[in-house]
PDB file of C-alpha atoms in Angstrom:
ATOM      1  CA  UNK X  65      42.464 177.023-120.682  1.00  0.00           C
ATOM      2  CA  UNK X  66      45.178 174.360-119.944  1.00  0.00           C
ATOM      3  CA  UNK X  67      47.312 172.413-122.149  1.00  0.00           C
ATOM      4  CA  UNK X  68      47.157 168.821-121.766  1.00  0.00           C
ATOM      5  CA  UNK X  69      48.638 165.813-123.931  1.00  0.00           C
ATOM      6  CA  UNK X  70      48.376 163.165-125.597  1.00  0.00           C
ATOM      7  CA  UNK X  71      49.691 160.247-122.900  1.00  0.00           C
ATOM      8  CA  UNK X  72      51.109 157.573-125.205  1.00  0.00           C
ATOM      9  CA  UNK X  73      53.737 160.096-126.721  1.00  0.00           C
ATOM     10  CA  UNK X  74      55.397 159.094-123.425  1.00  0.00           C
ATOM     11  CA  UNK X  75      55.031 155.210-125.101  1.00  0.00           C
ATOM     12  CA  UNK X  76      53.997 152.228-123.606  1.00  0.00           C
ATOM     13  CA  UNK X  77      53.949 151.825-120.141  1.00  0.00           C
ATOM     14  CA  UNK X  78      51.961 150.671-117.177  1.00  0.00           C
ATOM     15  CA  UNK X  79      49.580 153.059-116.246  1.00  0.00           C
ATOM     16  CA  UNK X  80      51.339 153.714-112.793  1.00  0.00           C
ATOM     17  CA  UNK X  81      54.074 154.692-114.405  1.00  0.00           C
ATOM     18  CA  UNK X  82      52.364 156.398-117.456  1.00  0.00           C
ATOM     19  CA  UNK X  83      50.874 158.531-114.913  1.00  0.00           C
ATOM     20  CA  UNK X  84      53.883 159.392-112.951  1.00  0.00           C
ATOM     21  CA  UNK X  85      55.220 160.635-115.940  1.00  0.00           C
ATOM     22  CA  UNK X  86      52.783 163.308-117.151  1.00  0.00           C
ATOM     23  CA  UNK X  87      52.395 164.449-113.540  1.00  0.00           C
ATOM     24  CA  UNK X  88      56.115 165.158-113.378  1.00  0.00           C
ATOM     25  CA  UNK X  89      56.252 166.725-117.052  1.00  0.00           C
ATOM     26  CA  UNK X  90      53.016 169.249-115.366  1.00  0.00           C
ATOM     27  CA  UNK X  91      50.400 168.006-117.631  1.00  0.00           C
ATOM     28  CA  UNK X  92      46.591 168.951-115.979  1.00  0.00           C
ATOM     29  CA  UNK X  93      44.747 166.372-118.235  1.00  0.00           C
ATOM     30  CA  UNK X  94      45.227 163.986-121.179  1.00  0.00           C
ATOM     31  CA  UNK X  95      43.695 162.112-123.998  1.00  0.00           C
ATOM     32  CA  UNK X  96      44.064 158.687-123.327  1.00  0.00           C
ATOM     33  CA  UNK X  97      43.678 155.807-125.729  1.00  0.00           C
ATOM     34  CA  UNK X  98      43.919 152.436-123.731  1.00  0.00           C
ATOM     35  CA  UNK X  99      45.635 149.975-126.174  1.00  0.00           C
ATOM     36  CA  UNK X 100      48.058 152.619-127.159  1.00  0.00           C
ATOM     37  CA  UNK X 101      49.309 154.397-123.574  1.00  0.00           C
ATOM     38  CA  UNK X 102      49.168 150.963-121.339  1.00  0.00           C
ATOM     39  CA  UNK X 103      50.972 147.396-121.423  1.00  0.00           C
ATOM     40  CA  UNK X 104      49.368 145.813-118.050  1.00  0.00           C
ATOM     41  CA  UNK X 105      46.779 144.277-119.701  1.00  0.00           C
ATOM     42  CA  UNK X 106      45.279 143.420-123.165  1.00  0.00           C
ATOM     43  CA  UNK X 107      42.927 146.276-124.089  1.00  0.00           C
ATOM     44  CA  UNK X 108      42.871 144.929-127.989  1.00  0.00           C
ATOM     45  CA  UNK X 109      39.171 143.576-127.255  1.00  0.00           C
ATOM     46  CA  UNK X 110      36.312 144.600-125.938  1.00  0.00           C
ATOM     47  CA  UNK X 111      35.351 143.068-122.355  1.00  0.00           C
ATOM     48  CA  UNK X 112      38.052 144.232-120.420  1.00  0.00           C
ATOM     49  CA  UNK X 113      37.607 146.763-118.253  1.00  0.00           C
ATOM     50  CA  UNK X 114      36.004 146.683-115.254  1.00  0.00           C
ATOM     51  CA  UNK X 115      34.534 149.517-112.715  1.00  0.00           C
ATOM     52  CA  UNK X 116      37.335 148.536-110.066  1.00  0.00           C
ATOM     53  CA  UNK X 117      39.868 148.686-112.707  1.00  0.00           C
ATOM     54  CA  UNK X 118      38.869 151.703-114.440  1.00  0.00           C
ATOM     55  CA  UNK X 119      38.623 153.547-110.871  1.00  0.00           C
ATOM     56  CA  UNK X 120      42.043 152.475-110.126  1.00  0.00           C
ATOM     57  CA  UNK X 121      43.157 153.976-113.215  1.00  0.00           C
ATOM     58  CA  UNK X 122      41.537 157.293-112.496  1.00  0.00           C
ATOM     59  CA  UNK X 123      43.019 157.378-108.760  1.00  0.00           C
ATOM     60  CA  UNK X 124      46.123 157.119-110.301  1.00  0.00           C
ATOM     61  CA  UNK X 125      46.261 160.163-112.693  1.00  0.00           C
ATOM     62  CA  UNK X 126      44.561 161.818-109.917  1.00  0.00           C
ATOM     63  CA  UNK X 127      46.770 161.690-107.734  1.00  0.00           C
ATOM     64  CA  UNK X 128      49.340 163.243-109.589  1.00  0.00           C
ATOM     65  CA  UNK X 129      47.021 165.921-110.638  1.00  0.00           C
ATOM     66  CA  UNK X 130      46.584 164.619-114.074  1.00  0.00           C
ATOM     67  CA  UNK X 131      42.523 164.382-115.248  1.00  0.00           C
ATOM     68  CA  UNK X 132      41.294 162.230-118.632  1.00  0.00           C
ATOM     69  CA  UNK X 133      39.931 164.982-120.338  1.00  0.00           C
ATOM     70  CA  UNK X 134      39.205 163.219-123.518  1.00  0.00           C
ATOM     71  CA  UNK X 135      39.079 159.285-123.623  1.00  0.00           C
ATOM     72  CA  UNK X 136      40.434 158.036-127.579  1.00  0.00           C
ATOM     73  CA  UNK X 137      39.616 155.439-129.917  1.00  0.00           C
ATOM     74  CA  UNK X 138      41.431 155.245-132.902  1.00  0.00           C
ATOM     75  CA  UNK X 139      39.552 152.711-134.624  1.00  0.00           C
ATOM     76  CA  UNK X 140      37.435 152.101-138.221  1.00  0.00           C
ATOM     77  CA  UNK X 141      33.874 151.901-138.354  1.00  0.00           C
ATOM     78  CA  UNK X 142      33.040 151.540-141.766  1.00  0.00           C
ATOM     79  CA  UNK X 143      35.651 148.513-142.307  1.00  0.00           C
ATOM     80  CA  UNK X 144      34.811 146.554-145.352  1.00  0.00           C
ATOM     81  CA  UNK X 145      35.299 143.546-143.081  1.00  0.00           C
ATOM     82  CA  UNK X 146      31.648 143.384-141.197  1.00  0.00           C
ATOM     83  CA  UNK X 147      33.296 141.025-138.115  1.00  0.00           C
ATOM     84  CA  UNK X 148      36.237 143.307-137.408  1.00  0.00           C
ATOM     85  CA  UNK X 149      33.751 146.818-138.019  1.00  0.00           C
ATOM     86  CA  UNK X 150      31.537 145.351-135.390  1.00  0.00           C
ATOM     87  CA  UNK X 151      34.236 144.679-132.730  1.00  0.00           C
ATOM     88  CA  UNK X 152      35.219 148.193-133.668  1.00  0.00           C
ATOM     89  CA  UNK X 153      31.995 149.636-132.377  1.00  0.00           C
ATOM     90  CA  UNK X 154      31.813 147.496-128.896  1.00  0.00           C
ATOM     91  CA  UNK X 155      35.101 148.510-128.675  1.00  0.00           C
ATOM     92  CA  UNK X 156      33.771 152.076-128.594  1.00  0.00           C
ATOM     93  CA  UNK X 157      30.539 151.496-127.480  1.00  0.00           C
ATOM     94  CA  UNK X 158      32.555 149.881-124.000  1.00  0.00           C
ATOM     95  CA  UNK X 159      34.331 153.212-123.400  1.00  0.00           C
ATOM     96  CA  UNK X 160      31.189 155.287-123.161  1.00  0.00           C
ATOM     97  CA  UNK X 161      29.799 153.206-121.114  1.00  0.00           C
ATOM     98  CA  UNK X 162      33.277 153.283-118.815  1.00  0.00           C
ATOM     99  CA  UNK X 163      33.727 157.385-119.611  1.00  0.00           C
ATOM    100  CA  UNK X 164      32.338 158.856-116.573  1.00  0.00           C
ATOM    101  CA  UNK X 165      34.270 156.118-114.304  1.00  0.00           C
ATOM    102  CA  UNK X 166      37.503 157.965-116.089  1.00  0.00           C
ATOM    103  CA  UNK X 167      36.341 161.242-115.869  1.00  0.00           C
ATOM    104  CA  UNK X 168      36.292 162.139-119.269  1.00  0.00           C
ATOM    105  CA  UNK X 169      33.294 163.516-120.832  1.00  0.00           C
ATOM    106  CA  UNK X 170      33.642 162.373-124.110  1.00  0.00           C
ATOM    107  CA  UNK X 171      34.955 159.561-126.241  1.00  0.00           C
ATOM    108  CA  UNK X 172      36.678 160.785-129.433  1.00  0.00           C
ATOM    109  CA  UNK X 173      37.855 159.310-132.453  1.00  0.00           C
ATOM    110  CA  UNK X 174      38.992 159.801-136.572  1.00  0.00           C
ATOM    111  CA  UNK X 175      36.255 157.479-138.226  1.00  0.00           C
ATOM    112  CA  UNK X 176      38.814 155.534-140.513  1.00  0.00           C
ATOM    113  CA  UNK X 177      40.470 155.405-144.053  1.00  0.00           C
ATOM    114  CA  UNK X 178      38.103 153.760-146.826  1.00  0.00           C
ATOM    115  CA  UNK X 179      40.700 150.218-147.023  1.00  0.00           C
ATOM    116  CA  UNK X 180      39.773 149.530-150.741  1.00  0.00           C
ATOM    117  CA  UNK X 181      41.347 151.197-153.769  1.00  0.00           C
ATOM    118  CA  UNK X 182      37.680 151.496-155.030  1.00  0.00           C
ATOM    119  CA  UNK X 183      35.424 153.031-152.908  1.00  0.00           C
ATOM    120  CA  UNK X 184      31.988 150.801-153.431  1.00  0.00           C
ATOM    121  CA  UNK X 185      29.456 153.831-152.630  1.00  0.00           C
ATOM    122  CA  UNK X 186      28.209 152.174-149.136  1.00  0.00           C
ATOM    123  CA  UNK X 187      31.104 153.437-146.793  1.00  0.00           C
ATOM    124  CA  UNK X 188      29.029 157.220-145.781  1.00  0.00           C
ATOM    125  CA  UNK X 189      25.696 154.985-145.413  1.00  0.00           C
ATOM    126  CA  UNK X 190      27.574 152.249-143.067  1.00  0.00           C
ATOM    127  CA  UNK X 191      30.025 154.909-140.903  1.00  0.00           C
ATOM    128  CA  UNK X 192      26.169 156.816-140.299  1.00  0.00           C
ATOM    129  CA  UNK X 193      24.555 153.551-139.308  1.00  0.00           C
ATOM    130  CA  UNK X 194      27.779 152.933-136.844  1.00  0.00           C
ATOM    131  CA  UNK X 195      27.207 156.640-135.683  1.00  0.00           C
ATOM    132  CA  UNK X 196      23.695 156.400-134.996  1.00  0.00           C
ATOM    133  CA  UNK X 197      24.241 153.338-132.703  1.00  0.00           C
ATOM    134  CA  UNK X 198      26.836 155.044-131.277  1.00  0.00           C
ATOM    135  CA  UNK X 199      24.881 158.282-130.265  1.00  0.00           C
ATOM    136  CA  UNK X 200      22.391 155.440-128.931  1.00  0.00           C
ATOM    137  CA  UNK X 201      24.646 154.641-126.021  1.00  0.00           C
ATOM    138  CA  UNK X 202      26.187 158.217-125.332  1.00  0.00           C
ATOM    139  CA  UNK X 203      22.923 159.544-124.818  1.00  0.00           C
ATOM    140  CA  UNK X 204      21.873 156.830-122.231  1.00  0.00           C
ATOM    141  CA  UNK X 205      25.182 157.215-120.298  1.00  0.00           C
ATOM    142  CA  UNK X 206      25.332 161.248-120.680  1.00  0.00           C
ATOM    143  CA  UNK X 207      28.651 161.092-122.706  1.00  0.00           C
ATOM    144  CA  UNK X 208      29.968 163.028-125.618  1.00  0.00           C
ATOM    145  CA  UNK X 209      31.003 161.532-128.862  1.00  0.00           C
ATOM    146  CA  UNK X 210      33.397 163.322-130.591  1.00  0.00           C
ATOM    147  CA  UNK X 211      34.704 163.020-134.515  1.00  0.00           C
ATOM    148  CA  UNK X 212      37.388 164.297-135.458  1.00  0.00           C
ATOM    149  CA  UNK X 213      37.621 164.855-139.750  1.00  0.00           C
ATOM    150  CA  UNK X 214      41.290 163.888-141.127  1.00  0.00           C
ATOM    151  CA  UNK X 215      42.460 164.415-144.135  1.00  0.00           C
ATOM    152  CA  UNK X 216      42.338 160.926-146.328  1.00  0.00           C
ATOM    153  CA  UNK X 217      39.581 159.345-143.414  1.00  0.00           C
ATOM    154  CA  UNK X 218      36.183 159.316-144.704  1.00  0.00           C
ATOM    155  CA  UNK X 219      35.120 162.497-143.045  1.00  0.00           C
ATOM    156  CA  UNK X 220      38.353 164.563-143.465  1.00  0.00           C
ATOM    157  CA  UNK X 221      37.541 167.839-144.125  1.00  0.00           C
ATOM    158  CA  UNK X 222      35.204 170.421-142.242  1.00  0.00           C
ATOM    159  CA  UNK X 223      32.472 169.822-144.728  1.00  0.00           C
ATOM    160  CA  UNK X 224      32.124 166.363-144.701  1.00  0.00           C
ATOM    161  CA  UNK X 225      31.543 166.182-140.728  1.00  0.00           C
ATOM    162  CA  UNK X 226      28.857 169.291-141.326  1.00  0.00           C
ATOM    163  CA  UNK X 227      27.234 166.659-143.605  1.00  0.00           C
ATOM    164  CA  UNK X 228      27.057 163.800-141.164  1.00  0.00           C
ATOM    165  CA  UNK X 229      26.131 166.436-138.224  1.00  0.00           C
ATOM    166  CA  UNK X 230      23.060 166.969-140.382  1.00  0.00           C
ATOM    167  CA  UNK X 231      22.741 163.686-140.944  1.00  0.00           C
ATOM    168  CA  UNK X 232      22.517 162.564-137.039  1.00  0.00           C
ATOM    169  CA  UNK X 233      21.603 165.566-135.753  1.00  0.00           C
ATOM    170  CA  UNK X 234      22.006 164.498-132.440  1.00  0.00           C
ATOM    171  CA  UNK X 235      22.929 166.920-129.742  1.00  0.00           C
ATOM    172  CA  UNK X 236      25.691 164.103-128.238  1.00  0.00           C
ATOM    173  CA  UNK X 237      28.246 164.402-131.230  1.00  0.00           C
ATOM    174  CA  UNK X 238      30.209 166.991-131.042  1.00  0.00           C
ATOM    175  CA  UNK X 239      34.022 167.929-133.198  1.00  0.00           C
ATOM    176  CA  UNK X 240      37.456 167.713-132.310  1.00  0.00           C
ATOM    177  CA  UNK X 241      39.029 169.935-134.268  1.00  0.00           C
ATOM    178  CA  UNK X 242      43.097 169.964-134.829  1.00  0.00           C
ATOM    179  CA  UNK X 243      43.741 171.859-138.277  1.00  0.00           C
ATOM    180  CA  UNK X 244      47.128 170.252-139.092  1.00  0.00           C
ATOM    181  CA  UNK X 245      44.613 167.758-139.593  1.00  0.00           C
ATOM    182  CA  UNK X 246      43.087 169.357-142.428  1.00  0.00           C
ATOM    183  CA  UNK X 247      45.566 170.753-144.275  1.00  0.00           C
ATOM    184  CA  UNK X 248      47.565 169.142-146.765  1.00  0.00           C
ATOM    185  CA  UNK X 249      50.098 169.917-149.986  1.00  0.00           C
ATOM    186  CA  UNK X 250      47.353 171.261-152.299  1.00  0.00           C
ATOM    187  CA  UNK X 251      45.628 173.517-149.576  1.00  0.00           C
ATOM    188  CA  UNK X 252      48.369 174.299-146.976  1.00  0.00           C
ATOM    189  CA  UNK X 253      49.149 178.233-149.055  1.00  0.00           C
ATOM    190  CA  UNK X 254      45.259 178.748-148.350  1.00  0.00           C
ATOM    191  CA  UNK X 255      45.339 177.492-144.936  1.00  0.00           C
ATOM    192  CA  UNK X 256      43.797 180.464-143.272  1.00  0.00           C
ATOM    193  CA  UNK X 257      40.504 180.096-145.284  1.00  0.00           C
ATOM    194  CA  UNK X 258      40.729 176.019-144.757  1.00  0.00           C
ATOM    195  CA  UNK X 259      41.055 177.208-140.852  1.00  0.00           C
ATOM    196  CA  UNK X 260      38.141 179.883-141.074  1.00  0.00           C
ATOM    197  CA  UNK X 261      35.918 177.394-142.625  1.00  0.00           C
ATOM    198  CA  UNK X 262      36.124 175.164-139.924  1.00  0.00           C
ATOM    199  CA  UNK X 263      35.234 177.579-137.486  1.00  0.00           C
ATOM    200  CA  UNK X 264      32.716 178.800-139.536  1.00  0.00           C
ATOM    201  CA  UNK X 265      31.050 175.202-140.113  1.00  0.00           C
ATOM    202  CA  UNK X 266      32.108 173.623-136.844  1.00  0.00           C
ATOM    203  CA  UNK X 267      32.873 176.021-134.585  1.00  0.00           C
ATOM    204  CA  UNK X 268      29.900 176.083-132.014  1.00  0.00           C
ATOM    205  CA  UNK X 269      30.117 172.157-131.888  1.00  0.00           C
ATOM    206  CA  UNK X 270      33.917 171.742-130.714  1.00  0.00           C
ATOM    207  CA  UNK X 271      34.548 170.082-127.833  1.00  0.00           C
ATOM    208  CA  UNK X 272      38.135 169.390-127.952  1.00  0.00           C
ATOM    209  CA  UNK X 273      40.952 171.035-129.214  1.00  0.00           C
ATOM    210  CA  UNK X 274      44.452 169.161-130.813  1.00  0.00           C
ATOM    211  CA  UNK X 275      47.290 170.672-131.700  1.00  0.00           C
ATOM    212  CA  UNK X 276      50.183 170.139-134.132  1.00  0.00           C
ATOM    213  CA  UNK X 277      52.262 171.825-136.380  1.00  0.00           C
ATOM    214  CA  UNK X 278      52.474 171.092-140.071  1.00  0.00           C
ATOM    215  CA  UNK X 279      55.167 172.133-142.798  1.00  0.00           C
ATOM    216  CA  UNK X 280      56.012 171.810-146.376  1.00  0.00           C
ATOM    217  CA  UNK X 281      58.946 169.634-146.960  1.00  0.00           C
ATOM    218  CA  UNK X 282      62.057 170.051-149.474  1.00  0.00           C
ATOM    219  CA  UNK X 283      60.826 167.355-151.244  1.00  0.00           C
ATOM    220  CA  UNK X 284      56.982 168.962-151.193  1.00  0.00           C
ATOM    221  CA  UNK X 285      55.706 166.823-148.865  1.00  0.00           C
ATOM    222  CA  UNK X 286      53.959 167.898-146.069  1.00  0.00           C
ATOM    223  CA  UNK X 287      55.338 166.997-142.721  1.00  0.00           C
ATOM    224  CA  UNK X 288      54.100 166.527-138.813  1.00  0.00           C
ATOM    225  CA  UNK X 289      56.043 168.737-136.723  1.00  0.00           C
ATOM    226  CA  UNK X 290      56.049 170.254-132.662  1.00  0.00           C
ATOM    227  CA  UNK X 291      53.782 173.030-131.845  1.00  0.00           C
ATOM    228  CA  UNK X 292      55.688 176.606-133.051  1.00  0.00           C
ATOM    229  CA  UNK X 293      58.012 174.629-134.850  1.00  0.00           C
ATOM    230  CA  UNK X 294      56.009 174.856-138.518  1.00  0.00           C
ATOM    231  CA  UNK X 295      53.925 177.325-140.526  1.00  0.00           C
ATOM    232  CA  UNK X 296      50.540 176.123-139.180  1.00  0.00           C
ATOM    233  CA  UNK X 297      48.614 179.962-138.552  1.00  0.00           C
ATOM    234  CA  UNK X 298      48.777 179.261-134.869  1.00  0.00           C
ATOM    235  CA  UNK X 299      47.646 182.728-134.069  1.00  0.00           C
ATOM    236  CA  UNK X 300      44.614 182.512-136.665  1.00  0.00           C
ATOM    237  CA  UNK X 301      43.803 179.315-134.752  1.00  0.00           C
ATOM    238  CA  UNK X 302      44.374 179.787-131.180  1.00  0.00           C
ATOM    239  CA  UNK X 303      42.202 183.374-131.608  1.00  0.00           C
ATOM    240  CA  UNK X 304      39.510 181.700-133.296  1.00  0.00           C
ATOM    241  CA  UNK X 305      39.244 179.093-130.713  1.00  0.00           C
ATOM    242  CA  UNK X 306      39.723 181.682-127.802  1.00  0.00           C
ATOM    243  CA  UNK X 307      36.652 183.441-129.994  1.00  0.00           C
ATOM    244  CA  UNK X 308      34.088 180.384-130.258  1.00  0.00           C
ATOM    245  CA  UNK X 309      35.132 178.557-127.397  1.00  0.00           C
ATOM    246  CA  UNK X 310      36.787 180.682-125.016  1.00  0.00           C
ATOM    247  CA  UNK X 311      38.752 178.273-121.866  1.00  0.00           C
ATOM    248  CA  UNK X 312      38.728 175.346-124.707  1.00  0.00           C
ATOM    249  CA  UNK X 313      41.432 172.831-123.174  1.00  0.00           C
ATOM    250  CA  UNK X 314      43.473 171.818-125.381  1.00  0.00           C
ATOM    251  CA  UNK X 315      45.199 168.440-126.085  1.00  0.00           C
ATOM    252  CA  UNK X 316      49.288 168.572-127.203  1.00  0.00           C
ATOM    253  CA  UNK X 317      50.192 166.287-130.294  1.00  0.00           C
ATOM    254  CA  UNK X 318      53.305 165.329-132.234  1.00  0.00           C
ATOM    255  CA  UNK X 319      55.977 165.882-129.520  1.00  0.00           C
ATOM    256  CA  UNK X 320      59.230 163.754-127.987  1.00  0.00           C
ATOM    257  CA  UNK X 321      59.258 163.833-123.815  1.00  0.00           C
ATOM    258  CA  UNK X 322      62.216 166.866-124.350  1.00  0.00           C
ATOM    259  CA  UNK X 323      60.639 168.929-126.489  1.00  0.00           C
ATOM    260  CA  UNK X 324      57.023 169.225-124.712  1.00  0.00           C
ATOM    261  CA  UNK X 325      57.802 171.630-122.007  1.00  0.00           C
ATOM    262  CA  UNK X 326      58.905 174.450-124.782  1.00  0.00           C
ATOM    263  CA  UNK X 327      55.692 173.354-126.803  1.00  0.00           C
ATOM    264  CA  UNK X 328      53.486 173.853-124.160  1.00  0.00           C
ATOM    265  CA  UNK X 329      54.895 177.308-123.411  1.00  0.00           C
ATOM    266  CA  UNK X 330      54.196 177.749-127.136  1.00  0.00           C
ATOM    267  CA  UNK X 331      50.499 176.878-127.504  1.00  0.00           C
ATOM    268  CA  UNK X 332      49.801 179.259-124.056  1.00  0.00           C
ATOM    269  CA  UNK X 333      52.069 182.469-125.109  1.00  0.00           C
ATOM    270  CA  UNK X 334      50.539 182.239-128.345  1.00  0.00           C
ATOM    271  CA  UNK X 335      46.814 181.617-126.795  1.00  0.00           C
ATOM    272  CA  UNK X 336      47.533 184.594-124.152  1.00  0.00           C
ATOM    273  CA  UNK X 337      48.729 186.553-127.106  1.00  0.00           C
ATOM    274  CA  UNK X 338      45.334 186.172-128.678  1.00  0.00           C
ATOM    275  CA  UNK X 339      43.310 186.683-125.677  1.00  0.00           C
ATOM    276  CA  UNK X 340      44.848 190.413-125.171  1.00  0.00           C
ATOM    277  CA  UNK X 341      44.602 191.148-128.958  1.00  0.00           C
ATOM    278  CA  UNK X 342      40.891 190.208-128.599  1.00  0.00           C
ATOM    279  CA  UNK X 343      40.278 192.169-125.638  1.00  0.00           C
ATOM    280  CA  UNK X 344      42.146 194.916-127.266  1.00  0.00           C
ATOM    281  CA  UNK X 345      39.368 194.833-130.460  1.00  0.00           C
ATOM    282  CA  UNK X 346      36.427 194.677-127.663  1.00  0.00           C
ATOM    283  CA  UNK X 347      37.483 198.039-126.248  1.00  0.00           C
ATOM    284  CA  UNK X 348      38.071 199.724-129.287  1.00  0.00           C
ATOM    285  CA  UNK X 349      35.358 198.696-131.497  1.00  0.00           C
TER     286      UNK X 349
END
C-alpha cells in the first residue's frame, strides 16, 4: 500500500514542474486530472492529446518516481444541456483511449449534480446510456472505469452506484470509494454503519481508494478537513479496506503543500495500525 495524491492540490502548473513537485514532497503515484493540474496547454476540449505528448508526460513523473495511478475526470454526464453532455463524454471517452499511454489503469470520475431545481425523471436513464457507451470504449482499450458516488451527485450514496452496477453489469466499472464523500450532517453520528454499508455493497468492486477527513462545524455544517485532523472513523475505514482490498493504494485529498507530509504519515500509521490488529484477530480466532 502507498499513499499517493491528488496532483493539482499543488495548483496549476506545467507538468514539468507539477511533477518535480510531488517527486520532492515523496509521492509514489497520483490522480491526475488534466485541465485541473496543468497550464501548458488547453485541455478544456477534447482533441488534444497526442501519443508523443502523453508519453512525454509520463517520462516526466517517471522520472521522479511518481506513477498516474488513477487518471480523473471531473465532469457531468447527464447535463440537461445535450451539446455540452456530449463533449463531456469524448472528453472521457479520449482519456481511456490515452490511459495506458499514462500508465493509469483506470479513468475515474463523480457522475455530476442534477443542474435543475426539478429533477425531470430522465437524469438515471441518460447518466446509464452515457455509462454504457462509456464501458464500450474501456473494454476495447482494457481500461477501468471508475465512479465514484458523492453525496448531492446523482449516484451519491453506496446504494445508488449498487443500482447502476446492476444496471451495466459490466466487469470494466469498478468504485472509488472515499467515505467523507458519503457522509453528511444528517448521517455523520451513524457514520460507521454508512461506512460498513459501503463495504458491504461495494467492497469487492473498489479500485481506488480517497481519503479525507470530515467534521461537524460550530455552526452544524459539515466541513472538508486533512486526513487525522476530523472525526471521519479512519480506523473503521482503513481496516475495512486493508480487509477487502488488502495493498489498496490510496489517493490523499483535501490537503495544503505543508500539511501533506504529516497526513501521509497519518493515513499509513493508522493503515499499519489496522494491519497488526487484523493479524492479531487471525491468530486468535
Amino acid at each position: 500500500m502507498s499513499v499517493g495524491v491528488l496532483a493539482h492540490l499543488f495548483g496549476k502548473m506545467s507538468y514539468k514542474e507539477l511533477a518535480y513537485k510531488v517527486g520532492a514532497k515523496g509521492f509514489p503515484h497520483v490522480q491526475l486530472a488534466l485541465w485541473k493540474a496543468f497550464n501548458d496547454y488547453d485541455f478544456n476540449k477534447p482533441g488534444r492529446l497526442s501519443p508523443g505528448l502523453v508519453e512525454d508526460i509520463a517520462e516526466e513523473f517517471e522520472k521522479h518516481g511518481v506513477s498516474i495511478s488513477v487518471l480523473a475526470c471531473y465532469l457531468h454526464f447527464f447535463h440537461e444541456d445535450v451539446e455540452l453532455r456530449r463533449e463531456n463524454i469524448d472528453r472521457f471517452k479520449e482519456l481511456i483511449r490515452y490511459a495506458r499511454l499514462f500508465g493509469a489503469p483506470m479513468v475515474a470520475a463523480e457522475v455530476g449534480k442534477i443542474q435543475s431545481k426539478e429533477q425531470t425523471g430522465d437524469e438515471w436513464l441518460i447518466m446509464k446510456t452515457a455509462l454504457e457507451e462509456l464501458v464500450e470504449e474501456a473494454e476495447k482499450w482494457g481500461v477501468y472505469i471508475g465512479i465514484e458516488p458523492a453525496n448531492d451527485h446523482l449516484i451519491g450514496t453506496a446504494q445508488s452506484l449498487n443500482w447502476m452496477l446492476e444496471e451495466v453489469p459490466s466487469s470494466h466499472i469498478g468504485v472509488v470509494l472515499d467515505p467523507g464523500n458519503l457522509v453528511h450532517e444528517t448521517n455523520f453520528s451513524n457514520q460507521d454503519e454508512v461506512i460498513k454499508e459501503a463495504f458491504d455493497l461495494l467492497g469487492p468492486r473498489i479500485i481506488a481508494a480517497h481519503a479525507k477527513d470530515r467534521v461537524i462545524a460550530e455552526d452544524g455544517k459539515i466541513k472538508t478537513v486533512v486526513p487525522g485532523k476530523g472525526e471521519l472513523n479512519y480506523e473503521l475505514y482503513l481496516s475495512l479496506l486493508e480487509q477487502y482490498k488488502p495493498q489498496m493504494n490510496i489517493i490523499m485529498e483535501a490537503a495544503k503543500e505543508h500539511e501533506m507530509l504529516e497526513a501521509k504519515n497519518f493515513i499509513e500509521q493508522t493503515r499499519e495500525q489496522a494491519r497488526l490488529k487484523a493479524s492479531i484477530n487471525r491468530v486468535f480466532n
